[in-house]
Coordinates of C-alpha atoms in Angstrom, one line a residue:
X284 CA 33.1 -70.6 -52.8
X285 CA 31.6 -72.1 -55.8
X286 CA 30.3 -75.9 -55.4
X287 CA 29.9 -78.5 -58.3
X288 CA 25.9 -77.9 -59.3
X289 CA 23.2 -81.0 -58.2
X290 CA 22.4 -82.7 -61.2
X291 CA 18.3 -81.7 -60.4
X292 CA 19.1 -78.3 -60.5
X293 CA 21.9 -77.9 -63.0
X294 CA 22.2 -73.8 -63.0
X295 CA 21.9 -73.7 -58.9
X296 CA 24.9 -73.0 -56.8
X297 CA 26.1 -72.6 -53.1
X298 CA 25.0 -69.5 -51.6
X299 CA 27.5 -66.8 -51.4
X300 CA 30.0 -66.7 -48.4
X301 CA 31.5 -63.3 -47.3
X302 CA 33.7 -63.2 -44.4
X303 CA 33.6 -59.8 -42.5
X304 CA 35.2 -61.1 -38.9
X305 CA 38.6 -60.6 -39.5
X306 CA 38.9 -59.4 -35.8
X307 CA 37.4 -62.9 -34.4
X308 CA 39.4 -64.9 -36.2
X309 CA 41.2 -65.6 -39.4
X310 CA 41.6 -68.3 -42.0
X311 CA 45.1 -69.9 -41.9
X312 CA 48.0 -69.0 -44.5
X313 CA 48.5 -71.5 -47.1
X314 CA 51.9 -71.3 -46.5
X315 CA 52.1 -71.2 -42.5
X316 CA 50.2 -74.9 -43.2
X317 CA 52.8 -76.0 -45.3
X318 CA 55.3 -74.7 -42.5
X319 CA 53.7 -76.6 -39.8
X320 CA 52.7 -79.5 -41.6
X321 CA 56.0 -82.0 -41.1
X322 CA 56.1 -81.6 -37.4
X323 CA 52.8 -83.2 -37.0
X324 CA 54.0 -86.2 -38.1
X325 CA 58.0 -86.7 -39.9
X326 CA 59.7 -84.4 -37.2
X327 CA 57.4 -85.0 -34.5
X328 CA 59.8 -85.2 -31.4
X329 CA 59.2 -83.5 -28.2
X330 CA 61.8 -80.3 -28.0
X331 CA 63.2 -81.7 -24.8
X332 CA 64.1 -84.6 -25.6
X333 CA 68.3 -85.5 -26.6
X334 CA 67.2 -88.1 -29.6
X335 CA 67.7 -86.9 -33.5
X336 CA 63.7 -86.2 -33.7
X337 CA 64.1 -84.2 -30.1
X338 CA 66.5 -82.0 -31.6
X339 CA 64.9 -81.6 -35.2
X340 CA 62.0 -80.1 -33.5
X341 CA 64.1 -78.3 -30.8
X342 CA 65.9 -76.4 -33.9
X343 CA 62.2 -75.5 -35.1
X344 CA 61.5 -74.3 -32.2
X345 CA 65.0 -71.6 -31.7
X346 CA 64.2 -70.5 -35.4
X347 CA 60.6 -70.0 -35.0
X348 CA 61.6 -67.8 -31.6
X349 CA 64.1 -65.8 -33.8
X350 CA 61.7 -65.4 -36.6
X351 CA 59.1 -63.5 -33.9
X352 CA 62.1 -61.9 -32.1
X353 CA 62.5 -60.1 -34.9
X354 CA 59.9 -58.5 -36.0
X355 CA 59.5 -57.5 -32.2
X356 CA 63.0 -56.2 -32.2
X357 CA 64.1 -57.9 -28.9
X358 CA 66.0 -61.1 -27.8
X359 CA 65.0 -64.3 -28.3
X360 CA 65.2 -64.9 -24.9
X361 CA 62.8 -62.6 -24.4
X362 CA 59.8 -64.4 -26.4
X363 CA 57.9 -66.9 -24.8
X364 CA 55.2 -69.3 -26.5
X365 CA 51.6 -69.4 -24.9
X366 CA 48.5 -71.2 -26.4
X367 CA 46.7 -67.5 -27.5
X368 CA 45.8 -63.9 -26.5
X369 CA 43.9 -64.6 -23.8
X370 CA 47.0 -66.8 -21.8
X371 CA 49.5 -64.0 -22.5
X372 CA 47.3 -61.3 -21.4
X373 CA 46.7 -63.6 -17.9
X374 CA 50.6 -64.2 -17.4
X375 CA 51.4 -60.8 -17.6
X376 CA 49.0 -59.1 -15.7
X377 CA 49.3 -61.7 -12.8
X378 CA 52.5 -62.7 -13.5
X379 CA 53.9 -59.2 -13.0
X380 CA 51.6 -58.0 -10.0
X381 CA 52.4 -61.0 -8.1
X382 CA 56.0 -60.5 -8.2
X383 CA 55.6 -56.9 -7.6
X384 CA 53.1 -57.2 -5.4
X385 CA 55.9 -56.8 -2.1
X386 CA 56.5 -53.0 -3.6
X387 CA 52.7 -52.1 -4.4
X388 CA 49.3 -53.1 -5.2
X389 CA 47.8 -50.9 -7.4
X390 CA 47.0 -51.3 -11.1
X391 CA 46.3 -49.3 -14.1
X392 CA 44.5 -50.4 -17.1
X393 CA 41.8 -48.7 -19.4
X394 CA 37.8 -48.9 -18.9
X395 CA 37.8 -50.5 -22.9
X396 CA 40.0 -53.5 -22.7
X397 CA 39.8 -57.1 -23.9
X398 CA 38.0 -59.4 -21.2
X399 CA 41.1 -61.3 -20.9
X400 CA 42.7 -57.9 -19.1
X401 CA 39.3 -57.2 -17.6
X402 CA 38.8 -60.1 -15.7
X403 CA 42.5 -60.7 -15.3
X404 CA 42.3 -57.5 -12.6
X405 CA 39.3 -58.4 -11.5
X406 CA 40.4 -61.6 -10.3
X407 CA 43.7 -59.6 -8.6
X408 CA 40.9 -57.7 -7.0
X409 CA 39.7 -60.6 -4.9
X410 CA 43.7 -61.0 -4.0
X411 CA 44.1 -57.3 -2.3
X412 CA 44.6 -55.6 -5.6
X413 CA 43.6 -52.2 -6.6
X414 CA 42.7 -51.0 -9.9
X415 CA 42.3 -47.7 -11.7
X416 CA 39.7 -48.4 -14.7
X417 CA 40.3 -45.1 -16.9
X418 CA 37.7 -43.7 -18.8
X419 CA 38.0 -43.1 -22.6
X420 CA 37.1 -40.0 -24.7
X421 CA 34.2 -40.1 -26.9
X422 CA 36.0 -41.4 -29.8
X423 CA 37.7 -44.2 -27.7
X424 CA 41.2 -42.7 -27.2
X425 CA 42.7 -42.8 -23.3
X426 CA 44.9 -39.9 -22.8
X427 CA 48.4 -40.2 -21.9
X428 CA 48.3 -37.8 -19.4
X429 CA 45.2 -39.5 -17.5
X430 CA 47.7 -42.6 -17.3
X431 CA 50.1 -40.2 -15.7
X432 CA 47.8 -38.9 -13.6
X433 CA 46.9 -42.4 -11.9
X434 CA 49.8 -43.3 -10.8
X435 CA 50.2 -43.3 -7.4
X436 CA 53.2 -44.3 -5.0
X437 CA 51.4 -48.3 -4.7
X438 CA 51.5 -48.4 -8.4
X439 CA 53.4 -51.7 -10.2
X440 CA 51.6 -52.2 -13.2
X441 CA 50.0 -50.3 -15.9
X442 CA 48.5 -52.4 -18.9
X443 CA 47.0 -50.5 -22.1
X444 CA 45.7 -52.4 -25.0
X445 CA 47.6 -51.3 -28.8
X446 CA 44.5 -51.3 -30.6
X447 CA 40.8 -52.4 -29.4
X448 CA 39.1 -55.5 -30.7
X449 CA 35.9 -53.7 -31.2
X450 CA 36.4 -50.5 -32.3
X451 CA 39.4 -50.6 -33.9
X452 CA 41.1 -47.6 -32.0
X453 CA 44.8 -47.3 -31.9
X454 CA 46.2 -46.2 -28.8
X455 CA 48.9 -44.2 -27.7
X456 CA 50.7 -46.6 -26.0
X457 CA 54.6 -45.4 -26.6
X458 CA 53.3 -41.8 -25.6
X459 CA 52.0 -43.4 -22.3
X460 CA 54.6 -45.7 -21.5
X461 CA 56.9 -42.9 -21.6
X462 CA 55.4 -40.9 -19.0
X463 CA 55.3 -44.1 -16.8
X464 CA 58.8 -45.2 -16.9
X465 CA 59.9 -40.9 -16.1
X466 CA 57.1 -41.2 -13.0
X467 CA 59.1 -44.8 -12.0
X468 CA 62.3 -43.1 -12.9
X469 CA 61.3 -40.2 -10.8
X470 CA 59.9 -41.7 -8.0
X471 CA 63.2 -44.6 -7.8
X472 CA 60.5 -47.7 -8.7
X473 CA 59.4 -50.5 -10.5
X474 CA 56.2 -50.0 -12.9
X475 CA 55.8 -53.0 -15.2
X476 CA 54.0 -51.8 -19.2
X477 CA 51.9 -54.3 -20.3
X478 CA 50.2 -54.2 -23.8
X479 CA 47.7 -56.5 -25.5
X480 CA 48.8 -56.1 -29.1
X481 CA 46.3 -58.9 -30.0
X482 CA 44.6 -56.8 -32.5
X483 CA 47.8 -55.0 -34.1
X484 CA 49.8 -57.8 -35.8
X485 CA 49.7 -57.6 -39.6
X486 CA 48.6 -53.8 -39.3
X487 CA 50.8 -52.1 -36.8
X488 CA 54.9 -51.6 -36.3
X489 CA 55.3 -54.2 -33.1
X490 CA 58.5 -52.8 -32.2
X491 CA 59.0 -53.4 -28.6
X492 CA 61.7 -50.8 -27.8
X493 CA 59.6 -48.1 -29.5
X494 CA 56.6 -49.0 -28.0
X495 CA 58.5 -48.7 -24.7
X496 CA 56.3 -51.9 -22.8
X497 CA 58.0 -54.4 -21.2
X498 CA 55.4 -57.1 -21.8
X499 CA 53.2 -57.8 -25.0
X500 CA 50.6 -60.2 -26.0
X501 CA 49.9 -61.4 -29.4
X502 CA 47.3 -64.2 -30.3
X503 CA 48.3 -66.8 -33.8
X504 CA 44.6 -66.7 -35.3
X505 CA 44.7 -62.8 -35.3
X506 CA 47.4 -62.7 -38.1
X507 CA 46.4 -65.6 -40.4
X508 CA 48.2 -68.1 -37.9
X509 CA 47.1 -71.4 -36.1
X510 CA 44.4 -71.1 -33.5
X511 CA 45.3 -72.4 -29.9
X512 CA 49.0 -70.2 -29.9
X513 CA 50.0 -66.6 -28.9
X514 CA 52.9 -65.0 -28.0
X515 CA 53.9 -62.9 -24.6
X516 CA 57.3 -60.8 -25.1
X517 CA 59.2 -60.2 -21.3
X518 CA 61.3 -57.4 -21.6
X519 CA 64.8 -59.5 -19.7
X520 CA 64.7 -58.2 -16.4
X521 CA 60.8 -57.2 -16.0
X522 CA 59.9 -58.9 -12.6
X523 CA 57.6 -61.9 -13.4
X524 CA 56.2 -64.7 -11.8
X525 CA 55.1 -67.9 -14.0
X526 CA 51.7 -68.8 -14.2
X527 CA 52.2 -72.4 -15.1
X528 CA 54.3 -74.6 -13.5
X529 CA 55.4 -77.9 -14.7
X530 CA 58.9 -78.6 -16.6
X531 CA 60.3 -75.4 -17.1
X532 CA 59.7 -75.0 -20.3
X533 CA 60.4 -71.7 -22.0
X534 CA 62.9 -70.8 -19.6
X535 CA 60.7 -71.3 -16.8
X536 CA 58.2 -69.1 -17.5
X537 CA 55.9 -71.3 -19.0
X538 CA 55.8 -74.6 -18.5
X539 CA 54.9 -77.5 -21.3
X540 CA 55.9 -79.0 -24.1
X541 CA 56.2 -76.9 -26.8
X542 CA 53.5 -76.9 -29.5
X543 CA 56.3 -77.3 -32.2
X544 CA 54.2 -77.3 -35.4
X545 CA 51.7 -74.3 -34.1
X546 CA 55.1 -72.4 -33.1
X547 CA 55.9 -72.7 -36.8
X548 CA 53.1 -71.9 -37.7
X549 CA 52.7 -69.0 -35.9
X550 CA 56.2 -67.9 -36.6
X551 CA 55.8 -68.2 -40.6
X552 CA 52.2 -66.6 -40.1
X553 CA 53.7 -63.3 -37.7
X554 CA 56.6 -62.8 -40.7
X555 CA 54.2 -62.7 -43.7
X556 CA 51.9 -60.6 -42.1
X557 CA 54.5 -58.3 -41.1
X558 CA 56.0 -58.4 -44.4
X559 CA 52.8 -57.9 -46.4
X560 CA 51.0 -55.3 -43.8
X561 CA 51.6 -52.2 -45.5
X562 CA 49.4 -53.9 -49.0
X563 CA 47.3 -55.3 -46.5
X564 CA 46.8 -51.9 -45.0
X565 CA 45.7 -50.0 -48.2
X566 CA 43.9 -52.7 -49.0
X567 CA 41.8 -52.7 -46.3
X568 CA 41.7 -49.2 -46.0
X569 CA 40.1 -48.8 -49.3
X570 CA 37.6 -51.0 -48.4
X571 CA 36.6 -49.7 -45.2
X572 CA 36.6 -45.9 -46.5
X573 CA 33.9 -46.9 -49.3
X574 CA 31.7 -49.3 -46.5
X575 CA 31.6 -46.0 -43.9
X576 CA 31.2 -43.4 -46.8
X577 CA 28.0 -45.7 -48.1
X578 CA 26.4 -46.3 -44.7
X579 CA 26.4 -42.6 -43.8
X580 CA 24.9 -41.8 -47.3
X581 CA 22.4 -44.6 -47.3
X582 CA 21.3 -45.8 -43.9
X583 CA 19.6 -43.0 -41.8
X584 CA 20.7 -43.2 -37.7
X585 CA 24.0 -44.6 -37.8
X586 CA 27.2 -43.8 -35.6
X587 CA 30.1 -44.9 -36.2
X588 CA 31.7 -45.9 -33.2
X589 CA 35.4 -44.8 -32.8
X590 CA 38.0 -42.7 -33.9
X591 CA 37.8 -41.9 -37.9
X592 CA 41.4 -42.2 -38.3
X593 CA 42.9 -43.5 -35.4
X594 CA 42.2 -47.0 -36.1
X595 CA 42.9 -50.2 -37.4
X596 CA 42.1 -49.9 -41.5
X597 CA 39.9 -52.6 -41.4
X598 CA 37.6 -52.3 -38.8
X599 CA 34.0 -50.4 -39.1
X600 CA 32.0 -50.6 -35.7
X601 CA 28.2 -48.4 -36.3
X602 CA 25.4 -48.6 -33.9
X603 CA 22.4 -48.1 -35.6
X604 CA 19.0 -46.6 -34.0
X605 CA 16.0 -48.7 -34.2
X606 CA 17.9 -52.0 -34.7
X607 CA 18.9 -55.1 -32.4
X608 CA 22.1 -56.4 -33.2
X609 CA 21.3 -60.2 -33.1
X610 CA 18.9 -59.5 -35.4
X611 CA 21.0 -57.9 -37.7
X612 CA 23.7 -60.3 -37.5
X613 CA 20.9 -63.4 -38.1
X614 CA 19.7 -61.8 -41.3
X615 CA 23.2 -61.5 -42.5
X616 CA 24.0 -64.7 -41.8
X617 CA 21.0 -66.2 -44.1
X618 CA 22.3 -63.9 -47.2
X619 CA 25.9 -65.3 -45.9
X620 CA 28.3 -62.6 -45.0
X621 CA 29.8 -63.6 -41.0
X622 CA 30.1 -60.3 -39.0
X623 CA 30.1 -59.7 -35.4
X624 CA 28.2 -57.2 -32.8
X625 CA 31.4 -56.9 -30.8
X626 CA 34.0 -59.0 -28.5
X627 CA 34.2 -62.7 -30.8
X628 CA 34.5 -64.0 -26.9
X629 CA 31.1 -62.4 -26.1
X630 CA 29.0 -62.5 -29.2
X631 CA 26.3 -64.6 -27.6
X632 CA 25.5 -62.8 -25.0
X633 CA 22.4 -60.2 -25.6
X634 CA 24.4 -58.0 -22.7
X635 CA 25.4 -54.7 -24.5
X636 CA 29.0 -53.9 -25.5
X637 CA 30.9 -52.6 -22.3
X638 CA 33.5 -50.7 -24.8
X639 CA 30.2 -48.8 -26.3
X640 CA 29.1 -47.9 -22.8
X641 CA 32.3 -46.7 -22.2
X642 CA 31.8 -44.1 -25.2
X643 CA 28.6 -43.0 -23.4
X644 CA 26.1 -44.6 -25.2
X645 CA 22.8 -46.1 -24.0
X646 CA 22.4 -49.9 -23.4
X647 CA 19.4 -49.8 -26.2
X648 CA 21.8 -47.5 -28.8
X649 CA 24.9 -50.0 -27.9
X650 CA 22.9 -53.6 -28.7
X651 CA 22.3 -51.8 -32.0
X652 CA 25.7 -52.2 -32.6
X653 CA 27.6 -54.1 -35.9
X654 CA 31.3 -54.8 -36.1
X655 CA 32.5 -55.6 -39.9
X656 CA 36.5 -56.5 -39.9
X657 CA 37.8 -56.9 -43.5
X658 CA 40.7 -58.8 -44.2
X659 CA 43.4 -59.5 -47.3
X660 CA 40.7 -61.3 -48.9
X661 CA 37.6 -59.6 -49.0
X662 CA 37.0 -57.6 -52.5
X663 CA 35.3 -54.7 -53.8
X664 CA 32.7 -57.0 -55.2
X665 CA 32.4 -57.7 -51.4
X666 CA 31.0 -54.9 -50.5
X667 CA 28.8 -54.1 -53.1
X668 CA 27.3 -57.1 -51.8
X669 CA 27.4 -56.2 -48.3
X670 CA 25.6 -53.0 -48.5
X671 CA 22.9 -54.1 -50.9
X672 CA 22.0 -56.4 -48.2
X673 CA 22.4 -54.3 -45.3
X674 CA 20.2 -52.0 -46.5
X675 CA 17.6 -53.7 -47.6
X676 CA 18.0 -55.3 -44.1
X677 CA 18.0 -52.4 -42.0
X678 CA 14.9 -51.4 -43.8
X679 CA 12.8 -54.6 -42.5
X680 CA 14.1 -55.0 -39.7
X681 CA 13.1 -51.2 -38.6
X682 CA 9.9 -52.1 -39.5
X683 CA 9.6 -54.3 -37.0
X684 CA 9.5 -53.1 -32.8
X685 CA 12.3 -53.4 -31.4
X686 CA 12.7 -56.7 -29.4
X687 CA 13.7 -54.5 -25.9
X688 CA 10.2 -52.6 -26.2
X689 CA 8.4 -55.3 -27.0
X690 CA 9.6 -57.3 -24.0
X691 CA 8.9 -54.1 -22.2

């Protein structure tokens, strides 16, 4: 963004600002502001409450559960609002092993998921939980067949991510929840799907009954929504205990008042993405083909990380040899394009990528890693911009020994 020029240096101007961290978070939609904006203030009412304002916000708050209903192709009922990703993912995983837990104690999930699935099981660990950590092919994929596989007579829940945060991989997840619902068909029981479709709004079809999962997680600032909401579908009938316990809000499954204008927001946010993500796909797309065909051509020793085509269109993920990944992230900072070295949630920690390691690569190769996430906004010009700078980067910073050996 351009700035008005200081008067002592007439010709100067704010230094350049390209946004490349789509997948952290994303700037909110004009018009999902304009949305929420009245219910901060003219229809402020709590949804609960009888009174005119009660109701004017309670109305908001039906429509805005409609408007998400469907897109997912479900019931209203069957949406509940949480405050982001992270919530949803926590509700469903214990919220569906705990009311299982009298049938079984054994969980599924993949070796690659977000930290809020992650530490979700590990927490049901410490409660007499079980869980199968699958392993992912060299490109990132789990197979459908390895989900099978795992499931044994103590399975109840088996919870596979859409598409990953860092990588960008798409995964099977209909293919997979059909062979789990014929094994629980088979073997006469109940095994809950759970997928964290944080990633996929705005790019991917989030149509529950063809996805076959019985609970989904969805995060506002992923989509161009407010920060601080999310969504978690419950298939009607999925066995599920609330998390949060208070005044019974959303049907008693999660408790608190509802917050009406980041509902909206949300809500208006989810439909235009939906409605615009096949543009916003080719868009990106574009983008992303021209950034991996340049870095292979012009940066010697870099892997790109993931599946070529299985993936989200705008996300490029390359660990490069010789290079730390703070380091690259600080110098593009100064020359003002924002990227990330992996999980948003774990970006300051110098520990390297656990969804790299799962790949198979080396600690040293994985903190050479740099995730770029494009979004609606970002322009050709963009990344001319971005490549002249990363190369010239990478070039000095190989020059210089690797902080790992030198501390060594």
């Amino acid at each position: 963004m351009q700035l008005a020029p200081r008067q002592a240096a007439p010709k100067q101007s704010e230094k350049r600002i390209v946004y490349l961290d789509h997948a952290g978070t994303t700037p909110l939609n004009p018009k999902a502001w304009e949305a929420m904006a009245p219910y901060f203030q003219e229809s402020f009412g709590n949804p609960s409450s009888v009174h005119s304002l009660g109701q004017r916000a309670r109305a908001a708050l039906d429509s805005s559960r409609e408007q998400v209903a469907a897109i997912l192709e479900c019931r209203p009922s069957e949406v509940v609002f949480t405050s982001g990703g992270t919530e949803s993912d926590n509700a469903a995983i214990c919220g569906a092993a705990f009311a299982l837990q009298g049938t079984g104690d054994h969980i599924i999930t993949s070796s690659i998921e977000h930290h809020a699935v992650l530490h979700a099981c590990q927490y049901l660990e410490t409660r007499g939980f079980q869980v199968t950590y699958l392993p992912v092919k060299a490109d990132g994929i789990v197979d459908p067949e390895a989900v099978a596989h795992a499931i044994t007579p103590r399975t109840i829940l088996v919870s596979l991510m859409y598409a990953n945060n860092e990588i960008g991989t798409i995964q099977p997840v209909a293919e997979a929840s059909k062979l789990v619902k014929q094994r629980a068909k088979a073997t006469d029981r109940t095994i809950v799907v759970h997928s964290d479709a944080v990633q996929a709004a705005g790019f991917l079809d989030l149509d529950v009954r063809e996805l076959g999962v019985d609970l989904m997680s969805l995060s506002g600032h992923k989509f161009y929504g407010p920060k601080g909401t999310g969504v978690l579908y419950i298939r009607r009938g999925t066995p599920f205990m609330p998390q949060q316990l208070g005044g019974g809000q959303e049907r008693e499954r999660r408790s608190g008042t509802e917050n009406i204008p980041g509902i909206v927001g949300l809500a208006t946010a989810l439909e235009l993405a939906q409605e615009e993500r096949h543009q916003t796909w080719r868009h990106c797309l574009a983008l992303r083909d021209d950034i991996v065909r340049r870095v292979q051509q012009e940066i010697p020793r870099a892997e790109l990380n993931g599946h070529l085509r299985e993936r989200l269109p705008n996300n490029i993920n390359f660990s490069f040899e010789d290079a730390e990944g703070e380091a690259m992230l600080l110098g593009l900072d100064m020359a003002g394009i924002a990227a990330s070295s992996g999980s948003a949630c774990s970006s300051g920690s110098l520990e390297p990528s656990h969804v790299l390691l799962a790949l198979g690569q080396t600690a040293e190769v994985a903190r050479g890693s740099l995730r770029l996430t494009l979004g609606k906004g970002n322009t050709p010009d963009d990344v001319d911009y971005l490549m002249s700078t990363l190369v010239d980067l990478m070039g000095r910073l190989r020059e210089i020994p690797s902080l790992t050996a030198a501390a060594s």
